[in-house]
C-alpha cells in the first residue's frame, strides 16, 4: 500500500487550481496511478502512462455540462415517444401471435387432409374395384342369341339388352 504522504501529494495535486495539462504529462506512471485512484478512474495494472494521461486530463479539465431541466413539452414529447414505442411493440407481438396461430391452423388443416387422403386410399384399396371392363364377352357369349344375317337389327337389340343387364 502506498504511503499516506504520496496519497496526500496526489490529493494536493488534484486540488491545485493552477495545474495544467503539461503538469499531468510531467508526472511519472506511479504518480499518475495514485492520481487516477484518487479520481476513481477505473484502470488495470497494465494501463500505460500514455493511456492514463488523457483519462486524468478528461477528469480534471473537462467540466461536465449541467443538466438542463426539461420543459413540459419535451416531457410530453418523450412520453408520447415511449407510448408509441410500447404500442408498436404490442402490435408486433399481436401480429406475431396471429401469424403463429394461422400457421398452426394451416398445419392442422394439412395434417387432417393427409389423414383423410390416407383413409380414402385405405377404404378404396379394401373395396373391390368396380371397373367397367369386368364384362367378359367370351364368358357371357352364351347369353346372346345366334347371329342371323337376315335379321341383324334383332341381334343387336338382344346384344344391347344383355349388355345393359350387366351395367
Coordinates of N, CA and C in Angstrom, one line a residue:
X1 N 0.8 -1.2 0.0 CA 0.0 0.0 0.0 C 0.9 1.2 0.0
X2 N 0.5 2.2 -0.7 CA 1.2 3.5 -0.8 C 1.2 4.2 0.5
X3 N 2.2 5.0 0.7 CA 2.3 5.7 2.0 C 1.3 6.9 1.9
X4 N 1.0 7.3 3.1 CA 0.0 8.4 3.2 C 0.5 9.7 2.6
X5 N 1.8 9.9 2.7 CA 2.4 11.1 2.1 C 2.2 11.2 0.6
X6 N 2.3 10.1 -0.1 CA 2.2 10.1 -1.5 C 0.7 10.3 -1.9
X7 N -0.2 9.7 -1.1 CA -1.6 9.9 -1.4 C -2.0 11.3 -1.1
X8 N -1.4 11.9 -0.1 CA -1.7 13.3 0.2 C -1.2 14.2 -0.9
X9 N 0.0 13.9 -1.4 CA 0.6 14.6 -2.5 C -0.3 14.6 -3.8
X10 N -0.9 13.4 -4.0 CA -1.8 13.2 -5.2 C -3.0 14.1 -5.0
X11 N -3.5 14.1 -3.7 CA -4.7 14.9 -3.5 C -4.4 16.4 -3.6
X12 N -3.2 16.8 -3.1 CA -2.8 18.2 -3.3 C -2.7 18.6 -4.7
X13 N -2.1 17.7 -5.5 CA -2.0 18.0 -7.0 C -3.4 18.2 -7.6
X14 N -4.3 17.3 -7.2 CA -5.7 17.4 -7.8 C -6.4 18.7 -7.3
X15 N -6.2 19.1 -6.1 CA -6.8 20.3 -5.5 C -6.2 21.6 -6.0
X16 N -5.0 21.5 -6.5 CA -4.3 22.7 -7.0 C -5.0 23.2 -8.3
X17 N -5.5 24.5 -8.2 CA -6.2 25.1 -9.3 C -5.3 25.6 -10.4
X18 N -4.0 25.7 -10.2 CA -3.2 26.3 -11.2 C -2.5 25.2 -12.1
X19 N -2.8 23.9 -11.9 CA -2.2 22.9 -12.7 C -2.7 23.0 -14.1
X20 N -1.8 22.5 -15.0 CA -2.1 22.4 -16.4 C -2.0 21.0 -16.9
X21 N -2.4 20.8 -18.2 CA -2.3 19.5 -18.8 C -0.8 19.1 -18.9
X22 N 0.1 20.0 -19.1 CA 1.5 19.7 -19.1 C 2.0 19.2 -17.8
X23 N 1.4 19.7 -16.7 CA 1.8 19.2 -15.4 C 1.5 17.8 -15.2
X24 N 0.4 17.4 -15.8 CA 0.0 16.0 -15.7 C 0.9 15.1 -16.5
X25 N 1.3 15.7 -17.7 CA 2.2 14.9 -18.6 C 3.6 14.8 -18.0
X26 N 4.0 15.7 -17.1 CA 5.3 15.6 -16.4 C 5.4 14.6 -15.3
X27 N 4.3 14.1 -14.8 CA 4.3 13.1 -13.8 C 4.7 11.7 -14.3
X28 N 5.3 10.9 -13.4 CA 5.7 9.6 -13.8 C 4.5 8.6 -13.6
X29 N 4.6 7.4 -14.0 CA 3.5 6.5 -14.0 C 2.9 6.2 -12.6
X30 N 3.9 6.0 -11.7 CA 3.4 5.8 -10.3 C 2.6 6.9 -9.7
X31 N 3.0 8.1 -10.0 CA 2.2 9.3 -9.5 C 0.9 9.4 -10.3
X32 N 0.9 9.1 -11.5 CA -0.4 9.1 -12.3 C -1.3 8.0 -11.8
X33 N -0.8 6.9 -11.4 CA -1.7 5.8 -10.9 C -2.3 6.3 -9.6
X34 N -1.6 6.9 -8.7 CA -2.1 7.4 -7.5 C -3.2 8.5 -7.7
X35 N -2.9 9.4 -8.7 CA -3.9 10.4 -9.0 C -5.2 9.8 -9.6
X36 N -5.0 8.8 -10.4 CA -6.1 8.1 -11.0 C -7.0 7.4 -10.0
X37 N -6.3 6.8 -9.0 CA -7.0 6.2 -7.9 C -7.8 7.2 -7.1
X38 N -7.2 8.4 -6.8 CA -7.9 9.4 -6.1 C -9.1 10.0 -6.9
X39 N -9.0 9.9 -8.2 CA -10.1 10.4 -9.0 C -11.1 9.4 -9.4
X40 N -10.9 8.1 -8.8 CA -11.8 7.0 -9.1 C -11.9 6.7 -10.6
X41 N -10.8 6.7 -11.2 CA -10.7 6.3 -12.7 C -10.4 4.8 -12.7
X42 N -11.3 4.0 -13.4 CA -11.1 2.6 -13.5 C -9.9 2.3 -14.4
X43 N -9.0 1.4 -14.0 CA -7.9 1.0 -14.7 C -7.4 -0.4 -14.3
X44 N -6.5 -0.9 -15.1 CA -5.9 -2.2 -14.8 C -4.4 -2.0 -14.6
X45 N -3.7 -3.0 -14.1 CA -2.3 -2.9 -13.9 C -1.5 -2.6 -15.1
X46 N -1.9 -3.1 -16.2 CA -1.2 -3.0 -17.5 C -1.5 -1.6 -18.2
X47 N -2.2 -0.7 -17.6 CA -2.5 0.6 -18.2 C -1.2 1.4 -18.2
X48 N -1.0 1.9 -19.4 CA 0.3 2.7 -19.6 C 0.1 4.1 -19.3
X49 N 1.3 4.8 -19.2 CA 1.2 6.3 -18.9 C 0.5 7.0 -20.0
X50 N 0.7 6.6 -21.2 CA 0.0 7.2 -22.4 C -1.5 7.1 -22.3
X51 N -1.9 6.0 -21.7 CA -3.4 5.8 -21.5 C -3.9 6.6 -20.3
X52 N -3.1 6.7 -19.3 CA -3.6 7.4 -18.1 C -3.7 8.9 -18.3
X53 N -2.8 9.5 -19.0 CA -2.7 11.0 -19.1 C -4.0 11.5 -19.7
X54 N -4.6 11.0 -20.8 CA -5.9 11.6 -21.3 C -7.0 11.3 -20.3
X55 N -7.0 10.2 -19.6 CA -8.1 9.9 -18.7 C -8.1 10.9 -17.5
X56 N -6.9 11.2 -17.0 CA -6.8 12.1 -15.9 C -7.1 13.5 -16.4
X57 N -6.6 13.9 -17.6 CA -6.9 15.3 -18.1 C -8.4 15.4 -18.3
X58 N -9.1 14.4 -18.8 CA -10.5 14.5 -19.0 C -11.2 14.7 -17.7
X59 N -10.8 14.0 -16.7 CA -11.4 14.1 -15.4 C -11.1 15.5 -14.7
X60 N -9.9 16.0 -14.9 CA -9.5 17.3 -14.2 C -10.0 18.5 -15.0
X61 N -9.9 18.5 -16.3 CA -10.1 19.7 -17.1 C -11.4 19.8 -17.9
X62 N -12.1 18.7 -18.1 CA -13.3 18.8 -18.8 C -14.4 18.9 -17.8
X63 N -15.2 19.9 -17.9 CA -16.3 20.1 -17.0 C -17.5 19.6 -17.6
X64 N -18.2 18.8 -16.8 CA -19.4 18.2 -17.4 C -20.5 19.3 -17.6
X65 N -21.2 19.1 -18.6 CA -22.3 20.1 -18.9 C -23.4 19.9 -17.9
X66 N -23.9 21.0 -17.4 CA -25.0 20.9 -16.4 C -26.3 20.4 -17.1
X67 N -27.0 19.6 -16.4 CA -28.2 19.0 -17.0 C -29.3 20.1 -17.1
X68 N -29.7 20.3 -18.3 CA -30.8 21.3 -18.5 C -32.1 20.7 -18.1
X69 N -32.9 21.4 -17.3 CA -34.2 20.8 -17.0 C -35.1 20.8 -18.2
X70 N -35.8 19.7 -18.3 CA -36.6 19.5 -19.5 C -37.9 20.3 -19.3
X71 N -38.4 20.9 -20.4 CA -39.6 21.6 -20.4 C -40.8 20.6 -20.5
X72 N -41.9 21.1 -20.2 CA -43.1 20.3 -20.2 C -43.4 19.7 -21.6
X73 N -43.2 20.5 -22.6 CA -43.4 20.0 -23.9 C -42.4 18.9 -24.3
X74 N -41.2 19.0 -23.8 CA -40.2 18.0 -24.1 C -40.6 16.7 -23.4
X75 N -41.1 16.8 -22.1 CA -41.5 15.7 -21.4 C -42.7 15.0 -22.0
X76 N -43.6 15.8 -22.5 CA -44.8 15.3 -23.2 C -44.4 14.5 -24.5
X77 N -43.4 15.1 -25.2 CA -42.9 14.5 -26.4 C -42.2 13.2 -26.1
X78 N -41.4 13.2 -25.1 CA -40.8 12.0 -24.7 C -41.8 10.9 -24.2
X79 N -42.8 11.3 -23.5 CA -43.8 10.4 -23.1 C -44.6 9.8 -24.3
X80 N -44.9 10.7 -25.2 CA -45.6 10.2 -26.5 C -44.7 9.2 -27.2
X81 N -43.4 9.5 -27.2 CA -42.5 8.6 -27.9 C -42.4 7.2 -27.3
X82 N -42.4 7.2 -25.9 CA -42.3 6.0 -25.2 C -43.6 5.2 -25.4
X83 N -44.8 5.9 -25.3 CA -46.1 5.3 -25.5 C -46.2 4.7 -27.0
X84 N -45.7 5.4 -27.9 CA -45.7 4.9 -29.3 C -44.9 3.7 -29.5
X85 N -43.7 3.7 -28.9 CA -42.8 2.5 -28.9 C -43.5 1.3 -28.3
X86 N -44.1 1.5 -27.1 CA -44.8 0.5 -26.4 C -45.9 -0.1 -27.3
X87 N -46.7 0.8 -27.9 CA -47.8 0.4 -28.7 C -47.3 -0.4 -29.9
X88 N -46.2 0.1 -30.5 CA -45.6 -0.6 -31.6 C -45.2 -2.0 -31.2
X89 N -44.6 -2.1 -30.1 CA -44.1 -3.5 -29.6 C -45.3 -4.4 -29.4
X90 N -46.4 -3.9 -28.8 CA -47.6 -4.7 -28.6 C -48.2 -5.1 -29.9
X91 N -48.3 -4.2 -30.9 CA -48.8 -4.5 -32.2 C -48.0 -5.6 -32.9
X92 N -46.6 -5.5 -32.7 CA -45.8 -6.5 -33.3 C -46.0 -7.9 -32.6
X93 N -46.1 -7.9 -31.3 CA -46.4 -9.1 -30.6 C -47.7 -9.7 -31.0
X94 N -48.7 -8.9 -31.1 CA -50.1 -9.4 -31.5 C -50.0 -10.0 -33.0
X95 N -49.3 -9.3 -33.8 CA -49.2 -9.8 -35.2 C -48.4 -11.1 -35.3
X96 N -47.3 -11.2 -34.5 CA -46.6 -12.4 -34.4 C -47.5 -13.6 -33.9
X97 N -48.3 -13.3 -32.9 CA -49.2 -14.3 -32.4 C -50.2 -14.7 -33.4
X98 N -50.8 -13.7 -34.2 CA -51.7 -14.0 -35.2 C -51.1 -14.9 -36.3
X99 N -49.9 -14.5 -36.7 CA -49.2 -15.3 -37.8 C -48.9 -16.7 -37.3
X100 N -48.5 -16.8 -36.1 CA -48.2 -18.2 -35.5 C -49.5 -19.0 -35.4
X101 N -50.6 -18.4 -35.0 CA -51.8 -19.1 -34.9 C -52.3 -19.5 -36.3
X102 N -52.2 -18.7 -37.2 CA -52.5 -19.0 -38.6 C -51.7 -20.1 -39.2
X103 N -50.4 -20.1 -38.9 CA -49.5 -21.2 -39.4 C -49.9 -22.5 -38.7
X104 N -50.2 -22.4 -37.4 CA -50.5 -23.6 -36.7 C -51.9 -24.2 -37.2
X105 N -52.8 -23.3 -37.5 CA -54.1 -23.8 -38.0 C -53.9 -24.4 -39.4
X106 N -53.1 -23.8 -40.2 CA -52.8 -24.3 -41.6 C -52.1 -25.7 -41.5
X107 N -51.2 -25.8 -40.5 CA -50.6 -27.1 -40.3 C -51.6 -28.2 -39.9
X108 N -52.5 -27.8 -39.0 CA -53.5 -28.8 -38.6 C -54.4 -29.2 -39.8
X109 N -54.8 -28.2 -40.7 CA -55.6 -28.5 -41.8 C -54.8 -29.4 -42.8
X110 N -53.5 -29.2 -43.0 CA -52.7 -30.1 -43.8 C -52.6 -31.5 -43.2
X111 N -52.5 -31.6 -41.9 CA -52.4 -32.9 -41.3 C -53.7 -33.6 -41.5
X112 N -54.8 -32.9 -41.3 CA -56.1 -33.5 -41.4 C -56.3 -34.0 -42.9
X113 N -55.9 -33.2 -43.8 CA -56.0 -33.5 -45.2 C -55.2 -34.8 -45.5
X114 N -54.0 -34.9 -45.0 CA -53.2 -36.1 -45.2 C -53.9 -37.3 -44.6
X115 N -54.5 -37.1 -43.4 CA -55.2 -38.2 -42.7 C -56.4 -38.7 -43.6
X116 N -57.2 -37.7 -44.1 CA -58.3 -38.1 -44.9 C -57.9 -38.8 -46.2
X117 N -56.8 -38.3 -46.8 CA -56.3 -38.9 -48.0 C -55.9 -40.4 -47.8
X118 N -55.3 -40.5 -46.6 CA -54.8 -41.9 -46.2 C -56.0 -42.8 -46.0
X119 N -57.0 -42.3 -45.3 CA -58.2 -43.1 -45.0 C -59.0 -43.4 -46.3
X120 N -59.0 -42.5 -47.2 CA -59.7 -42.7 -48.5 C -59.0 -43.8 -49.3
X121 N -57.6 -43.7 -49.3 CA -56.9 -44.7 -50.0 C -57.0 -46.1 -49.4
X122 N -57.1 -46.1 -48.0 CA -57.3 -47.4 -47.4 C -58.6 -48.0 -47.7
X123 N -59.7 -47.2 -47.6 CA -61.0 -47.7 -48.0 C -61.1 -48.1 -49.4
X124 N -60.5 -47.3 -50.3 CA -60.5 -47.6 -51.7 C -59.8 -48.9 -52.1
X125 N -58.7 -49.1 -51.4 CA -58.0 -50.4 -51.7 C -58.7 -51.6 -51.0
X126 N -59.5 -51.4 -50.0 CA -60.2 -52.5 -49.4 C -61.4 -53.0 -50.2
X127 N -62.0 -52.0 -50.9 CA -63.2 -52.3 -51.7 C -62.8 -52.9 -53.0
X128 N -63.5 -53.9 -53.5 CA -63.2 -54.5 -54.8 C -63.4 -53.4 -55.9
X129 N -62.5 -53.4 -56.8 CA -62.6 -52.4 -57.9 C -63.9 -52.7 -58.7
X130 N -64.5 -51.6 -59.2 CA -65.7 -51.6 -59.9 C -65.5 -51.1 -61.3
X131 N -64.6 -51.8 -62.0 CA -64.3 -51.4 -63.4 C -65.4 -51.7 -64.4
X132 N -65.5 -50.9 -65.4 CA -66.4 -51.2 -66.5 C -65.9 -52.3 -67.4
X133 N -64.7 -52.6 -67.3 CA -64.0 -53.6 -68.1 C -64.2 -55.0 -67.6
X134 N -65.0 -55.2 -66.6 CA -65.2 -56.5 -66.0 C -66.1 -57.4 -66.8
X135 N -66.8 -56.9 -67.7 CA -67.7 -57.7 -68.6 C -66.9 -58.5 -69.5
X136 N -67.0 -59.8 -69.4 CA -66.2 -60.7 -70.2 C -67.1 -61.3 -71.3
X137 N -67.0 -60.8 -72.5 CA -67.9 -61.2 -73.6 C -67.7 -62.7 -73.9
X138 N -66.5 -63.2 -73.7 CA -66.2 -64.6 -74.0 C -67.0 -65.5 -73.1
X139 N -67.1 -65.1 -71.8 CA -67.8 -66.0 -70.8 C -69.3 -65.8 -71.0
X140 N -69.8 -64.7 -71.4 CA -71.2 -64.4 -71.5 C -71.8 -64.5 -72.9
X141 N -71.0 -65.1 -73.8 CA -71.5 -65.2 -75.2 C -72.7 -66.1 -75.3
X142 N -72.9 -67.1 -74.4 CA -74.0 -68.0 -74.4 C -75.3 -67.3 -74.2
X143 N -75.3 -66.1 -73.6 CA -76.5 -65.3 -73.4 C -77.0 -64.6 -74.6
X144 N -76.1 -64.5 -75.6 CA -76.5 -63.8 -76.8 C -77.0 -64.8 -77.8
X145 N -78.1 -64.5 -78.5 CA -78.7 -65.5 -79.5 C -77.7 -65.6 -80.7
X146 N -78.0 -66.6 -81.4 CA -77.1 -66.9 -82.5 C -77.3 -65.8 -83.6
X147 N -76.3 -65.5 -84.3 CA -76.3 -64.4 -85.3 C -77.0 -64.9 -86.5
X148 N -77.9 -64.1 -87.0 CA -78.7 -64.4 -88.2 C -78.5 -63.2 -89.1
X149 N -77.9 -63.4 -90.3 CA -77.6 -62.3 -91.2 C -78.8 -61.7 -91.7
X150 N -79.9 -62.3 -91.8 CA -81.1 -61.7 -92.4 C -81.7 -60.8 -91.3
X151 N -81.5 -61.0 -90.1 CA -82.1 -60.2 -89.0 C -81.1 -59.6 -88.1
X152 N -80.3 -58.7 -88.7 CA -79.2 -58.1 -87.9 C -79.7 -57.2 -86.8
X153 N -80.7 -56.4 -87.1 CA -81.3 -55.5 -86.1 C -81.7 -56.2 -84.8
X154 N -82.3 -57.4 -84.9 CA -82.8 -58.1 -83.8 C -81.6 -58.6 -83.0
X155 N -80.5 -59.0 -83.6 CA -79.3 -59.5 -83.0 C -78.7 -58.3 -82.1
X156 N -78.6 -57.1 -82.7 CA -78.0 -56.0 -81.9 C -78.9 -55.6 -80.8
X157 N -80.2 -55.7 -80.9 CA -81.1 -55.4 -79.8 C -81.0 -56.4 -78.7
X158 N -80.9 -57.6 -79.0 CA -80.7 -58.6 -77.9 C -79.3 -58.5 -77.3
X159 N -78.3 -58.1 -78.1 CA -76.9 -57.9 -77.5 C -76.9 -56.7 -76.5
X160 N -77.6 -55.6 -76.9 CA -77.7 -54.4 -76.0 C -78.4 -54.8 -74.8
X161 N -79.5 -55.6 -74.9 CA -80.3 -56.0 -73.7 C -79.4 -56.7 -72.7
X162 N -78.6 -57.6 -73.2 CA -77.7 -58.4 -72.3 C -76.6 -57.5 -71.7
X163 N -76.1 -56.6 -72.5 CA -75.0 -55.7 -72.0 C -75.6 -54.8 -71.0
X164 N -76.8 -54.3 -71.2 CA -77.4 -53.4 -70.2 C -77.7 -54.1 -68.9
X165 N -78.0 -55.4 -69.0 CA -78.2 -56.2 -67.8 C -77.0 -56.2 -66.9
X166 N -75.8 -56.1 -67.4 CA -74.6 -56.2 -66.6 C -74.1 -54.8 -66.1
X167 N -74.7 -53.8 -66.6 CA -74.3 -52.4 -66.1 C -75.0 -52.0 -64.9

